[in-house]
Amino acid sequence: MDKKIGVYICKGCEIGESLKIEALEKIAVSQYKASVCKSHETLCGKEGLALIKQDISEGVNAVVIAACSQRVKTEVFQFGPDVLLNRVNLREQVAWCHKPNDEDTQMLAEDTMRMGIVRIQKMDYVVPYQLEGMVKNILVVGGGLTGMTAALETSRTGYDVILVERENTLGGWVKKQTKLCPTQSPYEAIEDSGMIEALMREIDQASNVKVYTSATIEKISGAPGLFDVTIKQNGNSVSERAGAVINAAGAVPYDAGKLGHLGYGTSKNIVTREQLEELAAGGKINKPSDGKTAESVVFILCAGSRDKNHLPYCSSICCMESLKQAKYIRTQNPEAKVYIIYKDMRTPGLYENFYKAVQQDDGIFFTKGEVTAVNGNDAAVTVEVKNTLLGENIKIEADLVVLATGMVPATALGEAIKIVVEDEKDKKENQPPAPTDIIIRSNILNLDYRQGPELPPLKYGFPDSHFVCFPYETRRTGIYAAGAVRSPIDLASTMEDAAGAALKAIQCVEMASRGEAVHPRAGDRSYPDFFMQRCTQCKRCTEECPFGTINEDEKCNPLPNLSRCRRCGICMGSCPERIISFKDYSVDMIGSMIKNIEVPEDYEEKPRILILACENDAYPAIDMAGMNRLTYTPYARIIPLRCVGSTNMVWIADALSKGIDGVLLLACKHGDDYQCHMVKGSELASYRMGKIKETLDRLKLESDRIRFELVAHSDFNKIPNIIDSFMETIDKVGPNPYKGM
Amino acid sequence: MSDNKSILVVGGGMSGITAAVEAAEIGCDVYLVEKNPTLGGRVAQNNQYFPKLCPPSCGLEINFRRIKDNPRIHYFTLAEVESIAGQEGAYEVKIKVNPRYVNENCTACGDCAKACSTEIPNEINYGMDTIKGAYLPFSFAFPSRYVISPQIIGTPDAQKCKDACKYNAVDLDMKPEIVDLKVGAIVWATGWQPFDAGKVEYYGFGKHKNVINNVMMERIASVNGPTKGKIVRPSDGKEIASIAFVQCAGSRDENFLPFCSSVCCLASLKHSRYVREQYPDAHIYIFYIDIRALGKFEDFYTEVAKDQKVSFIKGKVAEITEDPATGALTVTAEDQLSGKLSKETVDMVVLATGMVPATAQTKIPADVSYEENGFVLWDQKKRGIYGAGCVRKPMDVAAAVQDATAATLKAIQSTVRR
Amino acid sequence: MADSTIVKPDLNFIKDVKSLGGDSLKKCFQCATCSVVCKLTPEEKPFPRKEMIWAQWGLKDKLMQDPDIWLCYNCNDCSVHCPRGAKPGEVLAAVRNYSFINFAFPRLMGKVLSQARYLPLLFGFPLILLWLMLQGKTTPSDQILFRNLIPYELIDVAAGIFTLLVFVGLFAGINRFWSLLTQGINGAPSLLSAFKSYLMPVVSKILRHEKFNDCEANKIRYYAHLSIFYGFVLCLIATSISAGGIWAEKLFFKGNEFFLPPWSLFSVVKLTGNLGGTAIVAGCLLALYNRSVNKDTAGASTYLDSVFTWTILFVAITGFLTQFARMAEAAFWAYLFYGIHLVFVFYLLAYLPYSKFAHMIYRTVAMIFAEYANRKK
């Protein structure tokens, strides 16, 4: 389709007062041959919009709006899928933060116009991908409380489910519990297992839930909408196709064998939470050593949890579970004395009611304390506790000691592997390899992915999300973790979590079927094209994609799975051959924008710096600096990026060879508390910049010309200082020697 | 335009926004109703989230973009639900949209605010400072449109605002409007209110100027807050050398809120980090009953506990006295591990006040079950209207998002059941 | 960890404390609000938080030798502010009740006094005693003179015997208490020498009611107690003068009516006695009113509390009734009320070591110990 570009410049909101609009129009018409270029006092008003729409009806199919930031008036400037649209920010980033009617401000506006028009010139119409054979059913791996709930919630919403459980019956951990901690308001009483049985019954009756018990996942390949699943059941392999996957593999108790310091193994009468549950299931809770009634029972909470030598985290449920088990003992034997030694009693929210209810029992004694010793043998055990609330150190003679062991996610169990690309060049130059995920071979999903067989875990093996706002973020598109596998979690929250994950899985299959990306670029229909003829099989894209989108064939050619793609463009940034492009976002597009910045030869007057800014955080922060009328150097040219991780090194080269004096990347925080919504984008950009700095040094170009700064969304007040101090550095370094060449 | 397959979401905070976008991205039509002029709710007033210490506006930016990009989401600000009739799968809802006095022509240029001379108490900053009678609640506000406070309507200032606007965006004659909607299910996510610490006499909240609550602390630490992010004493703007955090200020207390508010421990731990960032030597005291940092949040607690100048004292503060001359405060608790009374004199006290569900006060105008504190129940027998987030139980942001996602699925089920 | 104590909770102790008015004790979750809001708590060793956990754990021995439970005046500031409704004030009161029942000598008496079912027996005993004394008497018909019904000598002899018993009982009880208090303290004084050294400052504190006055939640109780306390002191003075007069007549001023009752209404004895009686009645009514109206702050009434309050009230009321009947020259009624009065007086005084009344003595002992412990520092 031929592009007919219309450029529309708004004069409202101080733009008209501070800029020479005719000069901007001239650039559009003369320099860039826009078919139409018009200006209006209020482009977003009825008249202004009518103006644009009129032109569209007369054939304009690519619209550049040079007005306010792309973040505002989005609902107004919408012209349908057949019209390309680009916004040029003359308000927040020009008129509002720079001197009006100033030569430098005008030059900034002109460059911004140039970049904006070039961008749309390089843009193409997005046609969503069409994939054959897409399905909308959901595979749930794990048939415990999480898995059963996820399966049922999915089924109730009208989607088919495949439920795979390792054991020969559904139910998982909860089914092994004699009774359950309260799951319902007022959260006071222990519940029987009726709830679990009801779930099992409903699954049994649901026509759209297919259950595989005694079954494991041998392999999952494919992508959202197209997952090919091989299920191994009783030695046979069954193939199924699923649209999305929920990993509900649950957790296992922490290995009590490591709790020797709490006496585990020294006496039969020192048991774990799980063992106590088994005793309770057998009827009367007696001393395992001699079968006599346990008259004095000590619960040691945080046994192995909140302990830097074991599980540093809190296992969340042990307080509640111990309260429940204390009641088991007291209900059976009204003469029994039960001691609960806690670090902090953690019964959050309305679970406080349960704590309160159990406290009422005469024979249950609570104290905060640190267990210093558990001594004994099968005949007798004593527990010594210090820092108690009783005002002294105490010693308790116990018939039975229960260690409230914590939980370890199933995903944490297995060999940790790191799939690294052997880059000969890097090796020679002693470069560190690109940061990649560690994968734990936990034998749950067995993904047939280039990036490893399981979900990449975060700390302690939980494949959870690192985002407060987006707890269902996943680094393997279409595969959602839920329940205890994702975080130590109580029963009621487990069920909510399962329902939430079910929604996300359903959402994923729906969006994938429409060719849309899921969070964070939800709804984006663009996708990466690989120009395979030029591929050198360097494997960078396959390795660096944070979402595991790309597989490889035997010859190391990338095999993209489009419905796994999150459209961040990190692959595009990683590719040294620049063969990866989106219709509306490409190496060439940004490179051309950079090349169209006019760089005056005379540095003293007019240095130039390029700012590549994350469009979700740094770019809004710069906007807000403008809204707050903060000012900074007008020599900076700002380009928003989908993710700073999509920065291709060639852009830096383009900028420097063009004579631009410095490049500033404004990215999100990376590291342990990363804020990059593309997970690894910022980190990868930082890694690449580290490499380019060395290259610059070799070329006798000062590495100070490249700076990588972390900017949060709320840092608008720091923006002027960040930009200006980079400008100062550039001033010190001096003009780019390539200027004018 | 609305029908029985669409979903009404009430409350435009984190839970409501989540419910709206999650449903819309599946393919449902969603109506989002928010009583304030902007979306974002309580989180928009927070400085940072625990444990990452990242700004809430970052996630809001993404969510606002999801709303802007999704034609299936229809939102109303300054709006409340008047009535709900019907049942699961077929509700008829009346929405009352209150006047903003600024129409869609607004470009957020700010000329009206410049023209307005009246300052009104800034509710976003819990009244700690004032704001113009015509204002944009936040720089990142969505919708990015000014509001004219009803407090200046009828004054010459209102006319000045109108005269200053070049875009014909100020409409002083706006009247409340009623919008009728048909929806199949409702997600109720009206969030929470901070507990009124003034009810606990012995803390002197509202009496001693340097006793503040935790939501005020968020504003004080925010760069767009009343002190531009500098943590100083409210009484005299002085820098602080010491600060005490009083946990369970009203929570876990049968006289006030019998439940645990779940987030206050972590909020105070987070606040201790705010203080430490600005004051490397300040003494920080955290008085607690139990530190409740569940799951991986424990890491955050461990991290804070490494700070030599953060003292954790197991004992609830039940007395705060003020030295009227200096504004200094003396907090008293029993340090239970030493078995002695601990009296610390500090510059400032932050009360870790808890969450009161919005539904304790304002009930849903329909047949919905609540527990005794006003939290909404998911009642198997009354399907169709689902509480989400902190109207269901006290929870942190991530949990609220999860909960809202779960509630949304239930709502969708209600629309497909018939 | 050499210095650790083996804990042995006593479930029966928990049950007993619960039944003696501390039924909320298990609700405590150790926040220590109580220790802070308490106006009487010492900074170095605050209460009642630690007493609460000891009680919850059934650590009877620790509480029995804890003087701090006696430093509490049950003003209920703690109970009002307690976030869990654990009512530490009442738990401590219950523990105190338990304590004098526990220290009672003979122990049986403690049990008997603490249980409602023995009440008829306890009143029956003085009634029988009265009946015995009245053997062979008919109602005197001339001037109403109570000595005509029962000679004062007889009453005084009986009083003397029972006073002796009371003293023995009390001494044995507080001696048990004292030895527990001083257990493990090297060079602790004996009960008697401690009394010698510290009684005066303690009595002065008691007379001033200074600690009691610090309470905020329950001011009414302060006034009620003050009223009853001084009413009782006044009545004691009046009775002493009266008894002194009788014995003075008998020994030195034979036949001198000046020394013998009935006295004029405006005599010192009568004025003191009536004032005291009025104060007692007022105080008791105030206390009962407070308990019925301000249930939250005043605390619940236990059996021991109620019996004690009502007994004092009846002593005062029957005293007044006797006086009025005599003045109205209604002989039958006068003698009847007098008899009843004697029975209540007997109940109040003879069972003193085992009833709620014992709190006076145990508290004094605890205060003496506190005085000693403070000075020792």
CSV table of C-alpha atoms in Angstrom, one decimal, chain B residues 107-373:
chain,number,residue,atom,x,y,z
B,107,THR,CA,-5.6,19.4,27.3
B,108,ALA,CA,-4.2,19.5,30.8
B,109,CYS,CA,-2.3,22.6,30.0
B,110,GLY,CA,-2.9,23.9,33.5
B,111,ASP,CA,-4.1,27.4,32.6
B,112,CYS,CA,-7.1,27.1,34.9
B,113,ALA,CA,-5.0,26.2,37.9
B,114,LYS,CA,-2.8,29.3,37.2
B,115,ALA,CA,-5.9,31.4,37.1
B,116,CYS,CA,-7.4,30.0,40.3
B,117,SER,CA,-6.3,31.6,43.5
B,118,THR,CA,-8.2,29.6,46.0
B,119,GLU,CA,-6.3,26.8,47.7
B,120,ILE,CA,-8.2,23.9,49.1
B,121,PRO,CA,-7.0,21.1,51.5
B,122,ASN,CA,-5.2,18.5,49.4
B,123,GLU,CA,-7.0,15.2,50.1
B,124,ILE,CA,-4.4,13.3,48.1
B,125,ASN,CA,-1.9,14.4,50.7
B,126,TYR,CA,-4.3,13.7,53.5
B,127,GLY,CA,-4.7,17.4,54.1
B,128,MET,CA,-1.1,18.0,54.9
B,129,ASP,CA,-0.9,20.8,52.3
B,130,THR,CA,-3.3,22.6,50.0
B,131,ILE,CA,-3.9,22.5,46.3
B,132,LYS,CA,-5.5,24.9,43.8
B,133,GLY,CA,-9.2,24.7,43.4
B,134,ALA,CA,-8.6,23.6,39.8
B,135,TYR,CA,-6.1,20.8,39.8
B,136,LEU,CA,-4.6,17.7,38.1
B,137,PRO,CA,-4.4,15.2,40.9
B,138,PHE,CA,-1.1,13.7,39.8
B,139,SER,CA,1.3,14.4,36.9
B,140,PHE,CA,0.7,10.8,35.8
B,141,ALA,CA,-3.1,11.1,36.3
B,142,PHE,CA,-5.3,9.1,34.1
B,143,PRO,CA,-7.5,10.5,32.6
B,144,SER,CA,-5.1,13.4,32.2
B,145,ARG,CA,-7.7,16.0,32.7
B,146,TYR,CA,-8.1,18.8,35.3
B,147,VAL,CA,-10.9,18.9,37.9
B,148,ILE,CA,-12.6,21.9,39.4
B,149,SER,CA,-13.4,21.3,42.9
B,150,PRO,CA,-17.0,21.7,43.9
B,151,GLN,CA,-15.7,23.9,46.7
B,152,ILE,CA,-15.0,26.7,44.3
B,153,ILE,CA,-18.0,26.4,42.2
B,154,GLY,CA,-20.1,29.5,42.5
B,155,THR,CA,-17.1,31.6,43.5
B,156,PRO,CA,-15.4,34.2,41.2
B,157,ASP,CA,-12.5,31.8,41.0
B,158,ALA,CA,-14.5,29.3,39.1
B,159,GLN,CA,-15.3,32.0,36.5
B,160,LYS,CA,-11.6,32.9,36.4
B,161,CYS,CA,-10.8,29.3,35.5
B,162,LYS,CA,-13.4,29.3,32.8
B,163,ASP,CA,-12.1,32.5,31.4
B,164,ALA,CA,-8.5,31.2,31.4
B,165,CYS,CA,-9.3,28.1,29.4
B,166,LYS,CA,-8.5,28.5,25.8
B,167,TYR,CA,-10.1,25.2,24.8
B,168,ASN,CA,-13.6,25.7,26.1
B,169,ALA,CA,-13.0,22.9,28.5
B,170,VAL,CA,-14.5,24.4,31.6
B,171,ASP,CA,-18.2,23.9,32.0
B,172,LEU,CA,-19.4,25.3,35.3
B,173,ASP,CA,-23.0,24.2,34.6
B,174,MET,CA,-22.3,20.5,34.5
B,175,LYS,CA,-24.9,18.5,36.4
B,176,PRO,CA,-24.8,15.0,37.8
B,177,GLU,CA,-25.8,12.5,35.2
B,178,ILE,CA,-27.3,9.1,35.4
B,179,VAL,CA,-26.0,6.3,33.2
B,180,ASP,CA,-28.0,3.1,32.8
B,181,LEU,CA,-26.0,-0.1,32.2
B,182,LYS,CA,-26.9,-3.7,31.6
B,183,VAL,CA,-24.3,-6.1,32.8
B,184,GLY,CA,-24.0,-9.8,33.5
B,185,ALA,CA,-21.7,-9.6,36.5
B,186,ILE,CA,-20.2,-7.1,38.9
B,187,VAL,CA,-16.7,-6.9,40.5
B,188,TRP,CA,-16.8,-4.8,43.5
B,189,ALA,CA,-13.3,-3.3,44.3
B,190,THR,CA,-13.8,-0.2,46.3
B,191,GLY,CA,-10.8,-0.9,48.4
B,192,TRP,CA,-10.1,0.4,51.9
B,193,GLN,CA,-9.8,3.4,54.1
B,194,PRO,CA,-7.0,4.0,56.5
B,195,PHE,CA,-8.1,3.3,60.1
B,196,ASP,CA,-8.8,6.5,62.0
B,197,ALA,CA,-6.0,6.4,64.5
B,198,GLY,CA,-7.6,9.3,66.4
B,199,LYS,CA,-9.8,6.7,68.0
B,200,VAL,CA,-6.9,5.3,69.9
B,201,GLU,CA,-6.6,7.9,72.6
B,202,TYR,CA,-3.2,7.0,73.9
B,203,TYR,CA,-1.5,7.7,70.6
B,204,GLY,CA,-2.4,11.4,70.5
B,205,PHE,CA,-2.9,11.2,66.7
B,206,GLY,CA,-4.4,14.5,65.7
B,207,LYS,CA,-3.2,16.1,68.9
B,208,HIS,CA,0.6,15.6,68.7
B,209,LYS,CA,1.7,17.1,65.4
B,210,ASN,CA,4.6,14.7,64.9
B,211,VAL,CA,2.5,11.6,65.3
B,212,ILE,CA,1.4,10.6,61.7
B,213,ASN,CA,0.1,7.5,60.2
B,214,ASN,CA,1.6,5.2,57.6
B,215,VAL,CA,-0.4,6.6,54.6
B,216,MET,CA,0.8,10.1,55.5
B,217,MET,CA,4.3,8.7,55.6
B,218,GLU,CA,3.9,7.5,52.0
B,219,ARG,CA,2.9,11.0,50.9
B,220,ILE,CA,5.7,12.7,52.9
B,221,ALA,CA,8.2,10.4,51.2
B,222,SER,CA,6.8,10.9,47.7
B,223,VAL,CA,8.5,13.3,45.5
B,224,ASN,CA,5.1,14.7,44.5
B,225,GLY,CA,4.0,14.9,48.1
B,226,PRO,CA,3.7,17.8,50.5
B,227,THR,CA,7.4,18.0,51.3
B,228,LYS,CA,8.6,17.0,47.8
B,229,GLY,CA,9.8,13.7,49.2
B,230,LYS,CA,11.9,15.1,52.1
B,231,ILE,CA,11.1,13.3,55.4
B,232,VAL,CA,10.8,16.1,58.0
B,233,ARG,CA,8.8,16.7,61.1
B,234,PRO,CA,5.4,18.0,60.4
B,235,SER,CA,5.5,20.4,63.4
B,236,ASP,CA,8.4,22.4,62.3
B,237,GLY,CA,9.9,21.0,59.1
B,238,LYS,CA,13.0,19.9,60.9
B,239,GLU,CA,15.1,17.0,59.9
B,240,ILE,CA,14.8,14.0,62.1
B,241,ALA,CA,17.4,12.1,64.1
B,242,SER,CA,15.1,9.4,65.4
B,243,ILE,CA,11.7,7.9,64.5
B,244,ALA,CA,9.5,5.3,66.0
B,245,PHE,CA,7.1,3.0,64.1
B,246,VAL,CA,4.1,1.7,66.1
B,247,GLN,CA,2.8,-1.5,64.7
B,248,CYS,CA,-0.8,-2.7,65.2
B,249,ALA,CA,-2.1,0.8,65.8
B,250,GLY,CA,-5.7,-0.2,65.9
B,251,SER,CA,-5.3,-3.5,64.2
B,252,ARG,CA,-5.4,-6.9,66.1
B,253,ASP,CA,-7.4,-4.9,68.7
B,254,GLU,CA,-10.9,-5.9,69.6
B,255,ASN,CA,-11.6,-2.3,70.6
B,256,PHE,CA,-10.9,-1.2,67.0
B,257,LEU,CA,-10.0,-3.6,64.2
B,258,PRO,CA,-9.9,-7.2,65.5
B,259,PHE,CA,-8.2,-8.5,62.4
B,260,CYS,CA,-4.6,-8.2,61.3
B,261,SER,CA,-4.2,-5.7,58.5
B,262,SER,CA,-1.6,-7.9,56.8
B,263,VAL,CA,0.5,-5.2,55.2
B,264,CYS,CA,1.5,-2.8,58.0
B,265,CYS,CA,4.6,-4.7,59.2
B,266,LEU,CA,6.0,-4.6,55.7
B,267,ALA,CA,4.9,-1.0,55.2
B,268,SER,CA,6.8,0.0,58.3
B,269,LEU,CA,9.9,-2.0,57.2
B,270,LYS,CA,9.7,-0.2,53.9
B,271,HIS,CA,9.3,3.2,55.7
B,272,SER,CA,12.4,2.4,57.7
B,273,ARG,CA,14.2,2.2,54.3
B,274,TYR,CA,12.8,5.5,53.2
B,275,VAL,CA,14.2,7.0,56.4
B,276,ARG,CA,17.5,5.3,56.1
B,277,GLU,CA,18.0,6.5,52.5
B,278,GLN,CA,17.6,10.1,53.7
B,279,TYR,CA,19.2,9.8,57.1
B,280,PRO,CA,22.1,7.5,57.3
B,281,ASP,CA,22.4,7.9,61.1
B,282,ALA,CA,18.8,8.2,62.2
B,283,HIS,CA,17.7,5.8,65.0
B,284,ILE,CA,14.7,3.8,64.0
B,285,TYR,CA,12.6,1.9,66.4
B,286,ILE,CA,10.0,-0.6,65.4
B,287,PHE,CA,7.6,-1.7,68.1
B,288,TYR,CA,5.7,-4.8,67.2
B,289,ILE,CA,3.7,-7.7,68.5
B,290,ASP,CA,4.6,-10.1,65.8
B,291,ILE,CA,6.5,-9.1,62.6
B,292,ARG,CA,4.4,-10.6,59.8
B,293,ALA,CA,6.6,-10.8,56.8
B,294,LEU,CA,5.3,-13.9,55.1
B,295,GLY,CA,6.8,-15.9,52.3
B,296,LYS,CA,9.7,-14.2,50.5
B,297,PHE,CA,8.9,-10.9,52.2
B,298,GLU,CA,11.0,-12.4,55.0
B,299,ASP,CA,14.0,-11.4,53.0
B,300,PHE,CA,13.0,-7.8,53.2
B,301,TYR,CA,12.7,-8.1,57.0
B,302,THR,CA,16.0,-9.8,57.2
B,303,GLU,CA,17.5,-7.0,55.1
B,304,VAL,CA,16.1,-4.3,57.3
B,305,ALA,CA,17.1,-6.1,60.5
B,306,LYS,CA,20.7,-6.0,59.4
B,307,ASP,CA,20.7,-2.3,59.9
B,308,GLN,CA,22.4,-1.7,63.2
B,309,LYS,CA,20.4,1.4,63.9
B,310,VAL,CA,17.0,-0.2,63.5
B,311,SER,CA,15.8,-1.6,66.8
B,312,PHE,CA,13.0,-4.0,66.9
B,313,ILE,CA,11.2,-4.0,70.2
B,314,LYS,CA,8.7,-6.7,70.9
B,315,GLY,CA,6.0,-4.8,72.7
B,316,LYS,CA,3.1,-2.7,71.7
B,317,VAL,CA,3.3,1.0,72.3
B,318,ALA,CA,0.4,2.1,74.5
B,319,GLU,CA,1.5,5.6,75.4
B,320,ILE,CA,2.9,8.5,73.4
B,321,THR,CA,3.5,11.8,75.2
B,322,GLU,CA,4.7,15.0,73.7
B,323,ASP,CA,7.1,17.6,75.0
B,324,PRO,CA,5.2,20.7,74.0
B,325,ALA,CA,8.3,22.8,74.0
B,326,THR,CA,10.3,20.7,71.5
B,327,GLY,CA,7.6,18.6,69.8
B,328,ALA,CA,9.6,15.5,70.7
B,329,LEU,CA,7.6,12.4,71.5
B,330,THR,CA,8.2,9.8,74.1
B,331,VAL,CA,6.8,6.4,73.2
B,332,THR,CA,6.4,3.7,75.9
B,333,ALA,CA,6.2,0.0,75.4
B,334,GLU,CA,7.3,-3.1,77.4
B,335,ASP,CA,10.3,-4.6,75.9
B,336,GLN,CA,9.2,-8.1,76.5
B,337,LEU,CA,12.5,-9.8,75.9
B,338,SER,CA,14.2,-7.7,78.6
B,339,GLY,CA,11.1,-7.5,80.7
B,340,LYS,CA,11.5,-3.7,81.2
B,341,LEU,CA,9.6,-0.7,80.1
B,342,SER,CA,11.2,0.9,77.0
B,343,LYS,CA,10.8,4.6,76.8
B,344,GLU,CA,12.2,6.2,73.7
B,345,THR,CA,12.2,9.9,72.9
B,346,VAL,CA,12.0,10.4,69.1
B,347,ASP,CA,11.4,13.2,66.7
B,348,MET,CA,8.5,11.6,64.9
B,349,VAL,CA,6.2,8.6,65.3
B,350,VAL,CA,4.5,6.7,62.5
B,351,LEU,CA,1.5,4.8,63.5
B,352,ALA,CA,1.1,1.6,61.4
B,353,THR,CA,-2.6,2.0,61.0
B,354,GLY,CA,-4.6,-0.7,59.3
B,355,MET,CA,-7.2,-1.2,56.6
B,356,VAL,CA,-10.9,-0.7,57.0
B,357,PRO,CA,-12.8,-2.2,54.1
B,358,ALA,CA,-14.7,0.5,52.2
B,359,THR,CA,-17.7,-1.8,52.5
B,360,ALA,CA,-17.7,-1.4,56.3
B,361,GLN,CA,-19.1,2.0,55.6
B,362,THR,CA,-20.6,1.9,52.1
B,363,LYS,CA,-22.4,-1.3,51.4
B,364,ILE,CA,-23.1,-2.7,47.9
B,365,PRO,CA,-26.6,-1.7,47.0
B,366,ALA,CA,-27.5,-5.4,46.4
B,367,ASP,CA,-27.9,-8.6,48.2
B,368,VAL,CA,-24.3,-9.5,49.2
B,369,SER,CA,-22.9,-11.2,52.2
B,370,TYR,CA,-20.3,-9.7,54.5
B,371,GLU,CA,-18.4,-10.9,57.5
B,372,GLU,CA,-18.5,-9.1,60.8
B,373,ASN,CA,-16.0,-6.4,59.9
